[in-house]
Each structure stands twice: as structure tokens, then as C-alpha cells.
Coordinates of C-alpha atoms in Angstrom, one line a residue:
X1 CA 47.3 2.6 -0.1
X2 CA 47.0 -0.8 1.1
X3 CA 45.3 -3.8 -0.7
X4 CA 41.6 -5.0 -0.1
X5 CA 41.6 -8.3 2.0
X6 CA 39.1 -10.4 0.8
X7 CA 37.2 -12.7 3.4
X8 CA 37.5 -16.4 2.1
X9 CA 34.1 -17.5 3.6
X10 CA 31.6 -14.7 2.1
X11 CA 33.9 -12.2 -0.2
X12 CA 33.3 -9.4 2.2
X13 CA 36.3 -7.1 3.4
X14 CA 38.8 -7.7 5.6
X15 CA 39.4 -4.8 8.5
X16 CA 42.8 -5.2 10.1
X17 CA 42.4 -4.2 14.1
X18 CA 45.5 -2.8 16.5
X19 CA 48.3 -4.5 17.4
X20 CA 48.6 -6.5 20.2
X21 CA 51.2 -8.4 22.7
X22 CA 50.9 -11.7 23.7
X23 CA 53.2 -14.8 23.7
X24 CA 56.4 -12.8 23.1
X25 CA 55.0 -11.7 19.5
X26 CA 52.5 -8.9 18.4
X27 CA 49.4 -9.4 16.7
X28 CA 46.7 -8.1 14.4
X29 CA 42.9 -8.9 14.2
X30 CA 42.2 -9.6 10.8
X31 CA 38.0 -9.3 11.1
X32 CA 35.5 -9.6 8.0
X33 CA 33.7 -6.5 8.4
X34 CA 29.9 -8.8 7.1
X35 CA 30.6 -12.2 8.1
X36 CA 33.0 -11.5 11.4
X37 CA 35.5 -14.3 10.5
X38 CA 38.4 -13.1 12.2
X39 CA 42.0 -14.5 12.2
X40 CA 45.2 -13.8 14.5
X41 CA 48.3 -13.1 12.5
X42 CA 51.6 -11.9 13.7
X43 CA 52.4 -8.4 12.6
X44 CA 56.0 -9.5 11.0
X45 CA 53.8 -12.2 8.3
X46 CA 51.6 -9.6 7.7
X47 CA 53.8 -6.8 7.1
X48 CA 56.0 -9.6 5.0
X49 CA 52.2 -10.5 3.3
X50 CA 51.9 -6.8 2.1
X51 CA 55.6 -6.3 1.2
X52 CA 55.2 -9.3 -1.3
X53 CA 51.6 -8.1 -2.6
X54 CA 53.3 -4.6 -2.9
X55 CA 56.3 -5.8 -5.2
X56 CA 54.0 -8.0 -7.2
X57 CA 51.8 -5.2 -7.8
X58 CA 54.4 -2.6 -8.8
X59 CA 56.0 -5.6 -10.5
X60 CA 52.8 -5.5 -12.9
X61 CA 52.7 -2.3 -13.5
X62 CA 56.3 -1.7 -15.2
X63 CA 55.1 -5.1 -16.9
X64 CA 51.8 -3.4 -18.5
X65 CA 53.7 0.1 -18.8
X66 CA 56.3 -1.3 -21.4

């Protein structure tokens, strides 16, 4: 399951769009689903973003589990 993004501006969620191509890179649409603040990110940070957000997390739970 992947984590809630949480809009900076208004606390709403964050709804991550298709990929894209532009600019020798692909992208996401990262779009608050009440405010519509959106942001371009390239896929790699993202996926990197998640990755570290993942190991933190799991990191916690052996951490709470001993």
C-alpha cells in the first residue's frame, strides 16, 4: 500500500497522475485532490521518495515490535 501524500497548502490528499515524457526524463502529476496544487516530479525521486518512506516505516515497525 502506498503512503497518503499530504497537500502542504490545505492538508488534503495528494493523487499521483500517469507518467509522462518530456525533457529526456519521465514525470508524475502529483495533484491535491481539494485544493488542485499540483507539482511535477520526476518518477526516479519519487520512486526513491517512497523507497525511503517504505524503509523508515518498516524500520518502525521491528522498532515497536521488540
Amino acid at each position: 500500500m502506498r503512503p497518503r501524500l499530504i497537500c502542504k497548502k490545505c492538508g488534503g490528499i495528494k493523487f499521483i497522475g500517469d507518467s509522462y515524457y518530456a525533457y529526456g526524463s519521465y514525470y508524475v502529476d502529483v495533484t491535491c485532490v481539494t485544493c488542485s496544487d499540483t507539482k511535477d516530479i520526476a518518477v526516479e525521486k519519487l520512486n526513491a521518495f517512497l523507497a525511503a518512506f517504505e524503509k523508515g516505516k518498516n524500520a518502525n515497525k521491528e522498532a515497536d515490535s521488540k
